[in-house]
Amino acid sequence: MTFFTRTRVGLAAATAIGTMMLPAAAFAQKPGDTTDYRPLSSYRVEARAEFWVNLNLCSNPITVDIRGDGDTDVDFTIYDERGNQVYQDLDLDDITSTTLNPNVRNNQCVTYRLKLNNLGNVWNQVQVTVGNNYTNGDAPSVASYRVEGNADYWVDLNLCRRSARIVADGDGDTDVDFTLYDRNNNVVAQDLALNDNADFTVTVNGSANACRQYRLKMHNLGNVWNQTSVTIWEYW
């Protein structure tokens, strides 16, 4: 297994499929909340297509971290509420991160637009995380994935704090096994119980400037797909 490559056979979209006429929505912080809110949303960007996401920004400054599945080159452009381009990444990968300074006053959120442009010949599952640089575990990141019957689904996790709790909850229709790997492909946690739930707490020893990369494998042993949510709390 190559660490940063995901097999497409048997995988399906976690969210909307196809080029959308209307932008999808990415969550942001709760207005006036001093704790960090790092919600994660996942979008399927079709081959040779664009996908638009609304970013609801409620604090200043704010970090936007974007990571594709590694299969194609994806370009990223962000526009402010007036339509002005405030960020662009046109390099030859599908990863980017930036800190924005939206005009947030009196707890009034503003909406930016993110354009994801997939330049490859296959679809790319892109994760968008919106939040500040610090978190105390009070507000988790959540994403939902469709794991096809008798198939594996891989999720890349970028963990940046001392420890993390990872909770997976399926829809109850099938048995799903969960295995967590570090960047060297070592198994750091595993749940092979006869259900579709898992609850891991792992020591990460990360920092704001030195995140650690992990991969979560979800193996669906049933004959039908299972909609599985993954919730992550990160702690100092």
PDB file of C-alpha atoms in Angstrom:
ATOM      1  CA  MET A   1       0.000   0.000   0.000  1.00  0.00           C
ATOM      2  CA  THR A   2       1.319   3.387  -0.976  1.00  0.00           C
ATOM      3  CA  PHE A   3       0.580   5.744   1.862  1.00  0.00           C
ATOM      4  CA  PHE A   4      -0.856   8.693  -0.035  1.00  0.00           C
ATOM      5  CA  THR A   5      -2.691   6.808  -2.819  1.00  0.00           C
ATOM      6  CA  ARG A   6      -6.304   5.712  -2.572  1.00  0.00           C
ATOM      7  CA  THR A   7      -7.779   3.016  -4.804  1.00  0.00           C
ATOM      8  CA  ARG A   8     -10.865   4.170  -6.650  1.00  0.00           C
ATOM      9  CA  VAL A   9     -12.458   0.739  -7.160  1.00  0.00           C
ATOM     10  CA  GLY A  10     -15.583   0.419  -5.063  1.00  0.00           C
ATOM     11  CA  LEU A  11     -15.489   3.973  -3.745  1.00  0.00           C
ATOM     12  CA  ALA A  12     -18.320   6.464  -4.050  1.00  0.00           C
ATOM     13  CA  ALA A  13     -18.855  10.100  -3.260  1.00  0.00           C
ATOM     14  CA  ALA A  14     -19.195  11.252   0.310  1.00  0.00           C
ATOM     15  CA  THR A  15     -21.184  14.278  -0.726  1.00  0.00           C
ATOM     16  CA  ALA A  16     -22.582  16.000  -3.802  1.00  0.00           C
ATOM     17  CA  ILE A  17     -21.722  14.558  -7.218  1.00  0.00           C
ATOM     18  CA  GLY A  18     -21.040  16.542 -10.338  1.00  0.00           C
ATOM     19  CA  THR A  19     -20.430  20.164 -11.131  1.00  0.00           C
ATOM     20  CA  MET A  20     -22.921  22.192  -9.122  1.00  0.00           C
ATOM     21  CA  MET A  21     -24.637  25.311 -10.365  1.00  0.00           C
ATOM     22  CA  LEU A  22     -25.016  26.532  -6.790  1.00  0.00           C
ATOM     23  CA  PRO A  23     -22.129  26.504  -4.315  1.00  0.00           C
ATOM     24  CA  ALA A  24     -22.037  24.036  -1.469  1.00  0.00           C
ATOM     25  CA  ALA A  25     -21.669  25.331   2.065  1.00  0.00           C
ATOM     26  CA  ALA A  26     -18.778  24.929   4.473  1.00  0.00           C
ATOM     27  CA  PHE A  27     -19.389  25.581   8.145  1.00  0.00           C
ATOM     28  CA  ALA A  28     -17.339  28.073  10.119  1.00  0.00           C
ATOM     29  CA  GLN A  29     -17.037  29.256  13.698  1.00  0.00           C
ATOM     30  CA  LYS A  30     -19.877  30.146  15.947  1.00  0.00           C
ATOM     31  CA  PRO A  31     -20.058  33.958  16.065  1.00  0.00           C
ATOM     32  CA  GLY A  32     -18.432  35.314  19.199  1.00  0.00           C
ATOM     33  CA  ASP A  33     -17.083  31.912  20.282  1.00  0.00           C
ATOM     34  CA  THR A  34     -13.543  32.130  21.636  1.00  0.00           C
ATOM     35  CA  THR A  35     -12.901  28.395  21.318  1.00  0.00           C
ATOM     36  CA  ASP A  36     -11.741  27.038  17.994  1.00  0.00           C
ATOM     37  CA  TYR A  37     -14.280  25.451  15.688  1.00  0.00           C
ATOM     38  CA  ARG A  38     -12.597  23.333  13.013  1.00  0.00           C
ATOM     39  CA  PRO A  39     -15.395  21.753  11.001  1.00  0.00           C
ATOM     40  CA  LEU A  40     -14.382  19.635   8.048  1.00  0.00           C
ATOM     41  CA  SER A  41     -16.467  19.216   4.918  1.00  0.00           C
ATOM     42  CA  SER A  42     -15.769  16.797   2.084  1.00  0.00           C
ATOM     43  CA  TYR A  43     -16.629  17.425  -1.565  1.00  0.00           C
ATOM     44  CA  ARG A  44     -16.379  15.279  -4.678  1.00  0.00           C
ATOM     45  CA  VAL A  45     -14.958  17.364  -7.525  1.00  0.00           C
ATOM     46  CA  GLU A  46     -15.546  15.639 -10.838  1.00  0.00           C
ATOM     47  CA  ALA A  47     -12.800  15.221 -13.447  1.00  0.00           C
ATOM     48  CA  ARG A  48     -12.078  18.350 -15.501  1.00  0.00           C
ATOM     49  CA  ALA A  49     -14.721  20.259 -13.536  1.00  0.00           C
ATOM     50  CA  GLU A  50     -15.152  23.078 -11.041  1.00  0.00           C
ATOM     51  CA  PHE A  51     -16.890  22.913  -7.664  1.00  0.00           C
ATOM     52  CA  TRP A  52     -17.887  26.025  -5.682  1.00  0.00           C
ATOM     53  CA  VAL A  53     -18.073  26.170  -1.883  1.00  0.00           C
ATOM     54  CA  ASN A  54     -19.426  28.963   0.301  1.00  0.00           C
ATOM     55  CA  LEU A  55     -17.155  29.716   3.274  1.00  0.00           C
ATOM     56  CA  ASN A  56     -19.075  31.269   6.157  1.00  0.00           C
ATOM     57  CA  LEU A  57     -16.358  33.179   8.059  1.00  0.00           C
ATOM     58  CA  CYS A  58     -17.041  34.581  11.508  1.00  0.00           C
ATOM     59  CA  SER A  59     -13.649  35.548  12.961  1.00  0.00           C
ATOM     60  CA  ASN A  60     -10.473  37.350  11.924  1.00  0.00           C
ATOM     61  CA  PRO A  61      -7.922  35.978  11.188  1.00  0.00           C
ATOM     62  CA  ILE A  62      -9.073  32.535  10.122  1.00  0.00           C
ATOM     63  CA  THR A  63      -7.294  29.543   8.577  1.00  0.00           C
ATOM     64  CA  VAL A  64      -8.622  27.541   5.630  1.00  0.00           C
ATOM     65  CA  ASP A  65      -6.911  24.188   5.030  1.00  0.00           C
ATOM     66  CA  ILE A  66      -7.742  22.202   1.863  1.00  0.00           C
ATOM     67  CA  ARG A  67      -6.568  18.673   1.057  1.00  0.00           C
ATOM     68  CA  GLY A  68      -7.494  16.457  -1.878  1.00  0.00           C
ATOM     69  CA  ASP A  69      -7.127  12.686  -2.071  1.00  0.00           C
ATOM     70  CA  GLY A  70      -3.830  12.916  -3.988  1.00  0.00           C
ATOM     71  CA  ASP A  71      -5.078  11.543  -7.311  1.00  0.00           C
ATOM     72  CA  THR A  72      -5.209  14.747  -9.364  1.00  0.00           C
ATOM     73  CA  ASP A  73      -4.027  18.357  -9.527  1.00  0.00           C
ATOM     74  CA  VAL A  74      -6.609  20.734  -8.076  1.00  0.00           C
ATOM     75  CA  ASP A  75      -6.330  24.526  -8.261  1.00  0.00           C
ATOM     76  CA  PHE A  76      -7.850  26.745  -5.574  1.00  0.00           C
ATOM     77  CA  THR A  77      -9.193  30.309  -5.754  1.00  0.00           C
ATOM     78  CA  ILE A  78     -10.942  32.220  -2.959  1.00  0.00           C
ATOM     79  CA  TYR A  79     -13.090  35.336  -3.476  1.00  0.00           C
ATOM     80  CA  ASP A  80     -14.314  37.720  -0.786  1.00  0.00           C
ATOM     81  CA  GLU A  81     -17.893  38.894  -0.272  1.00  0.00           C
ATOM     82  CA  ARG A  82     -17.422  41.562  -2.981  1.00  0.00           C
ATOM     83  CA  GLY A  83     -16.109  39.089  -5.549  1.00  0.00           C
ATOM     84  CA  ASN A  84     -12.475  40.161  -5.233  1.00  0.00           C
ATOM     85  CA  GLN A  85      -9.866  37.409  -5.488  1.00  0.00           C
ATOM     86  CA  VAL A  86      -8.059  37.174  -2.134  1.00  0.00           C
ATOM     87  CA  TYR A  87      -6.139  33.907  -2.586  1.00  0.00           C
ATOM     88  CA  GLN A  88      -5.061  31.533  -5.328  1.00  0.00           C
ATOM     89  CA  ASP A  89      -2.984  28.338  -5.490  1.00  0.00           C
ATOM     90  CA  LEU A  90      -2.173  27.051  -8.984  1.00  0.00           C
ATOM     91  CA  ASP A  91       0.673  24.660  -8.184  1.00  0.00           C
ATOM     92  CA  LEU A  92       0.780  21.003  -9.287  1.00  0.00           C
ATOM     93  CA  ASP A  93      -0.821  19.319  -6.281  1.00  0.00           C
ATOM     94  CA  ASP A  94      -4.176  19.228  -4.467  1.00  0.00           C
ATOM     95  CA  ILE A  95      -3.164  20.684  -1.094  1.00  0.00           C
ATOM     96  CA  THR A  96      -3.166  24.260   0.133  1.00  0.00           C
ATOM     97  CA  SER A  97      -3.549  26.298   3.309  1.00  0.00           C
ATOM     98  CA  THR A  98      -3.989  30.011   3.894  1.00  0.00           C
ATOM     99  CA  THR A  99      -4.912  32.497   6.589  1.00  0.00           C
ATOM    100  CA  LEU A 100      -7.617  34.987   5.611  1.00  0.00           C
ATOM    101  CA  ASN A 101      -8.613  38.310   7.157  1.00  0.00           C
ATOM    102  CA  PRO A 102     -12.327  38.736   6.501  1.00  0.00           C
ATOM    103  CA  ASN A 103     -14.085  41.963   7.435  1.00  0.00           C
ATOM    104  CA  VAL A 104     -15.827  40.542  10.505  1.00  0.00           C
ATOM    105  CA  ARG A 105     -17.290  43.141  12.869  1.00  0.00           C
ATOM    106  CA  ASN A 106     -19.800  42.944  15.704  1.00  0.00           C
ATOM    107  CA  ASN A 107     -20.055  39.152  15.317  1.00  0.00           C
ATOM    108  CA  GLN A 108     -21.395  39.556  11.777  1.00  0.00           C
ATOM    109  CA  CYS A 109     -20.181  36.690   9.559  1.00  0.00           C
ATOM    110  CA  VAL A 110     -19.208  37.190   5.927  1.00  0.00           C
ATOM    111  CA  THR A 111     -19.414  34.705   3.061  1.00  0.00           C
ATOM    112  CA  TYR A 112     -16.413  34.000   0.871  1.00  0.00           C
ATOM    113  CA  ARG A 113     -16.495  31.681  -2.152  1.00  0.00           C
ATOM    114  CA  LEU A 114     -13.990  28.922  -2.808  1.00  0.00           C
ATOM    115  CA  LYS A 115     -13.507  27.534  -6.328  1.00  0.00           C
ATOM    116  CA  LEU A 116     -12.080  24.021  -6.611  1.00  0.00           C
ATOM    117  CA  ASN A 117     -10.850  23.305 -10.155  1.00  0.00           C
ATOM    118  CA  ASN A 118      -9.959  19.658 -10.801  1.00  0.00           C
ATOM    119  CA  LEU A 119      -7.474  19.431 -13.674  1.00  0.00           C
ATOM    120  CA  GLY A 120      -7.264  15.632 -13.654  1.00  0.00           C
ATOM    121  CA  ASN A 121      -9.065  12.886 -15.536  1.00  0.00           C
ATOM    122  CA  VAL A 122     -10.651  11.289 -12.432  1.00  0.00           C
ATOM    123  CA  TRP A 123     -12.690  12.745  -9.592  1.00  0.00           C
ATOM    124  CA  ASN A 124     -10.987  14.044  -6.463  1.00  0.00           C
ATOM    125  CA  GLN A 125     -12.436  13.937  -2.938  1.00  0.00           C
ATOM    126  CA  VAL A 126     -11.425  17.274  -1.398  1.00  0.00           C
ATOM    127  CA  GLN A 127     -11.641  18.071   2.321  1.00  0.00           C
ATOM    128  CA  VAL A 128     -12.040  21.686   3.432  1.00  0.00           C
ATOM    129  CA  THR A 129     -11.306  22.619   7.047  1.00  0.00           C
ATOM    130  CA  VAL A 130     -12.194  26.085   8.343  1.00  0.00           C
ATOM    131  CA  GLY A 131     -10.916  27.248  11.725  1.00  0.00           C
ATOM    132  CA  ASN A 132      -8.323  29.078  13.739  1.00  0.00           C
ATOM    133  CA  ASN A 133      -4.897  27.861  14.755  1.00  0.00           C
ATOM    134  CA  TYR A 134      -5.915  26.596  18.189  1.00  0.00           C
ATOM    135  CA  THR A 135      -8.410  24.081  19.520  1.00  0.00           C
ATOM    136  CA  ASN A 136      -9.166  22.660  22.940  1.00  0.00           C
ATOM    137  CA  GLY A 137     -11.378  19.791  21.890  1.00  0.00           C
ATOM    138  CA  ASP A 138     -14.669  21.531  22.654  1.00  0.00           C
ATOM    139  CA  ALA A 139     -15.801  21.649  19.036  1.00  0.00           C
ATOM    140  CA  PRO A 140     -15.080  18.681  16.758  1.00  0.00           C
ATOM    141  CA  SER A 141     -14.480  18.311  13.046  1.00  0.00           C
ATOM    142  CA  VAL A 142     -17.072  16.115  11.377  1.00  0.00           C
ATOM    143  CA  ALA A 143     -17.310  14.539   7.933  1.00  0.00           C
ATOM    144  CA  SER A 144     -19.493  11.817   6.429  1.00  0.00           C
ATOM    145  CA  TYR A 145     -18.449   9.171   3.902  1.00  0.00           C
ATOM    146  CA  ARG A 146     -20.260   6.553   1.846  1.00  0.00           C
ATOM    147  CA  VAL A 147     -18.382   3.249   2.170  1.00  0.00           C
ATOM    148  CA  GLU A 148     -19.500   0.892  -0.581  1.00  0.00           C
ATOM    149  CA  GLY A 149     -20.422  -2.728   0.132  1.00  0.00           C
ATOM    150  CA  ASN A 150     -17.444  -5.099   0.437  1.00  0.00           C
ATOM    151  CA  ALA A 151     -15.028  -2.205  -0.146  1.00  0.00           C
ATOM    152  CA  ASP A 152     -12.462  -0.034   1.609  1.00  0.00           C
ATOM    153  CA  TYR A 153     -12.603   3.728   2.017  1.00  0.00           C
ATOM    154  CA  TRP A 154      -9.529   5.709   3.057  1.00  0.00           C
ATOM    155  CA  VAL A 155      -9.602   9.064   4.856  1.00  0.00           C
ATOM    156  CA  ASP A 156      -6.481  11.223   5.281  1.00  0.00           C
ATOM    157  CA  LEU A 157      -6.286  12.877   8.707  1.00  0.00           C
ATOM    158  CA  ASN A 158      -4.030  15.846   9.392  1.00  0.00           C
ATOM    159  CA  LEU A 159      -3.643  16.040  13.188  1.00  0.00           C
ATOM    160  CA  CYS A 160      -1.906  19.044  14.721  1.00  0.00           C
ATOM    161  CA  ARG A 161      -2.215  18.768  18.510  1.00  0.00           C
ATOM    162  CA  ARG A 162      -0.790  16.579  21.271  1.00  0.00           C
ATOM    163  CA  SER A 163      -3.607  14.041  21.106  1.00  0.00           C
ATOM    164  CA  ALA A 164      -6.771  13.314  19.197  1.00  0.00           C
ATOM    165  CA  ARG A 165      -9.975  11.394  19.764  1.00  0.00           C
ATOM    166  CA  ILE A 166     -11.438   9.850  16.606  1.00  0.00           C
ATOM    167  CA  VAL A 167     -14.980   8.513  16.692  1.00  0.00           C
ATOM    168  CA  ALA A 168     -16.589   6.693  13.757  1.00  0.00           C
ATOM    169  CA  ASP A 169     -20.305   5.929  13.583  1.00  0.00           C
ATOM    170  CA  GLY A 170     -21.900   4.034  10.722  1.00  0.00           C
ATOM    171  CA  ASP A 171     -25.576   3.912   9.800  1.00  0.00           C
ATOM    172  CA  GLY A 172     -26.088   0.492  11.413  1.00  0.00           C
ATOM    173  CA  ASP A 173     -26.680  -1.455   8.200  1.00  0.00           C
ATOM    174  CA  THR A 174     -23.377  -3.364   8.003  1.00  0.00           C
ATOM    175  CA  ASP A 175     -20.268  -4.336   9.932  1.00  0.00           C
ATOM    176  CA  VAL A 176     -17.416  -1.882   9.314  1.00  0.00           C
ATOM    177  CA  ASP A 177     -13.856  -2.407  10.556  1.00  0.00           C
ATOM    178  CA  PHE A 178     -11.600   0.559  11.297  1.00  0.00           C
ATOM    179  CA  THR A 179      -7.793   0.728  11.193  1.00  0.00           C
ATOM    180  CA  LEU A 180      -5.719   3.847  11.826  1.00  0.00           C
ATOM    181  CA  TYR A 181      -2.223   4.114  10.307  1.00  0.00           C
ATOM    182  CA  ASP A 182       0.529   6.649  10.838  1.00  0.00           C
ATOM    183  CA  ARG A 183       2.525   8.113   7.936  1.00  0.00           C
ATOM    184  CA  ASN A 184       4.906   5.110   8.065  1.00  0.00           C
ATOM    185  CA  ASN A 185       2.005   2.675   7.625  1.00  0.00           C
ATOM    186  CA  ASN A 186       2.221   1.453  11.221  1.00  0.00           C
ATOM    187  CA  VAL A 187      -1.097   0.450  12.779  1.00  0.00           C
ATOM    188  CA  VAL A 188      -1.720   2.747  15.756  1.00  0.00           C
ATOM    189  CA  ALA A 189      -5.345   1.795  16.485  1.00  0.00           C
ATOM    190  CA  GLN A 190      -7.818  -0.798  15.272  1.00  0.00           C
ATOM    191  CA  ASP A 191     -11.426  -1.854  15.893  1.00  0.00           C
ATOM    192  CA  LEU A 192     -12.572  -5.157  14.362  1.00  0.00           C
ATOM    193  CA  ALA A 193     -15.732  -5.574  16.436  1.00  0.00           C
ATOM    194  CA  LEU A 194     -18.925  -6.844  14.807  1.00  0.00           C
ATOM    195  CA  ASN A 195     -20.479  -3.392  14.474  1.00  0.00           C
ATOM    196  CA  ASP A 196     -19.864  -0.135  12.588  1.00  0.00           C
ATOM    197  CA  ASN A 197     -18.551   2.019  15.438  1.00  0.00           C
ATOM    198  CA  ALA A 198     -15.082   2.905  16.686  1.00  0.00           C
ATOM    199  CA  ASP A 199     -13.622   5.220  19.317  1.00  0.00           C
ATOM    200  CA  PHE A 200      -9.850   5.848  19.302  1.00  0.00           C
ATOM    201  CA  THR A 201      -7.716   8.205  21.367  1.00  0.00           C
ATOM    202  CA  VAL A 202      -4.175   8.532  20.040  1.00  0.00           C
ATOM    203  CA  THR A 203      -1.073  10.445  21.108  1.00  0.00           C
ATOM    204  CA  VAL A 204      -0.046  12.723  18.248  1.00  0.00           C
ATOM    205  CA  ASN A 205       2.608  15.071  19.701  1.00  0.00           C
ATOM    206  CA  GLY A 206       1.890  17.598  16.983  1.00  0.00           C
ATOM    207  CA  SER A 207       2.049  21.367  17.124  1.00  0.00           C
ATOM    208  CA  ALA A 208       0.583  24.304  15.200  1.00  0.00           C
ATOM    209  CA  ASN A 209       3.600  24.228  12.880  1.00  0.00           C
ATOM    210  CA  ALA A 210       4.186  20.481  12.740  1.00  0.00           C
ATOM    211  CA  CYS A 211       1.076  18.470  11.992  1.00  0.00           C
ATOM    212  CA  ARG A 212       1.121  14.668  11.733  1.00  0.00           C
ATOM    213  CA  GLN A 213      -0.483  12.733   8.893  1.00  0.00           C
ATOM    214  CA  TYR A 214      -2.574   9.644   9.550  1.00  0.00           C
ATOM    215  CA  ARG A 215      -4.873   7.491   7.432  1.00  0.00           C
ATOM    216  CA  LEU A 216      -8.093   5.854   8.554  1.00  0.00           C
ATOM    217  CA  LYS A 217      -9.184   2.758   6.643  1.00  0.00           C
ATOM    218  CA  MET A 218     -12.869   1.887   6.804  1.00  0.00           C
ATOM    219  CA  HIS A 219     -13.543  -1.661   5.576  1.00  0.00           C
ATOM    220  CA  ASN A 220     -17.217  -2.439   4.916  1.00  0.00           C
ATOM    221  CA  LEU A 221     -17.861  -6.169   5.324  1.00  0.00           C
ATOM    222  CA  GLY A 222     -21.506  -5.912   4.289  1.00  0.00           C
ATOM    223  CA  ASN A 223     -23.192  -6.195   0.904  1.00  0.00           C
ATOM    224  CA  VAL A 224     -24.690  -2.690   0.939  1.00  0.00           C
ATOM    225  CA  TRP A 225     -23.106   0.719   1.406  1.00  0.00           C
ATOM    226  CA  ASN A 226     -22.725   2.282   4.825  1.00  0.00           C
ATOM    227  CA  GLN A 227     -22.852   6.031   5.477  1.00  0.00           C
ATOM    228  CA  THR A 228     -20.174   6.548   8.109  1.00  0.00           C
ATOM    229  CA  SER A 229     -19.457   9.765   9.979  1.00  0.00           C
ATOM    230  CA  VAL A 230     -16.026  10.531  11.418  1.00  0.00           C
ATOM    231  CA  THR A 231     -15.725  13.007  14.280  1.00  0.00           C
ATOM    232  CA  ILE A 232     -12.350  14.343  15.473  1.00  0.00           C
ATOM    233  CA  TRP A 233     -11.521  16.167  18.684  1.00  0.00           C
ATOM    234  CA  GLU A 234      -7.985  17.535  19.000  1.00  0.00           C
ATOM    235  CA  TYR A 235      -6.476  18.425  22.387  1.00  0.00           C
ATOM    236  CA  TRP A 236      -3.419  20.271  23.597  1.00  0.00           C
TER     237      TRP A 236
END
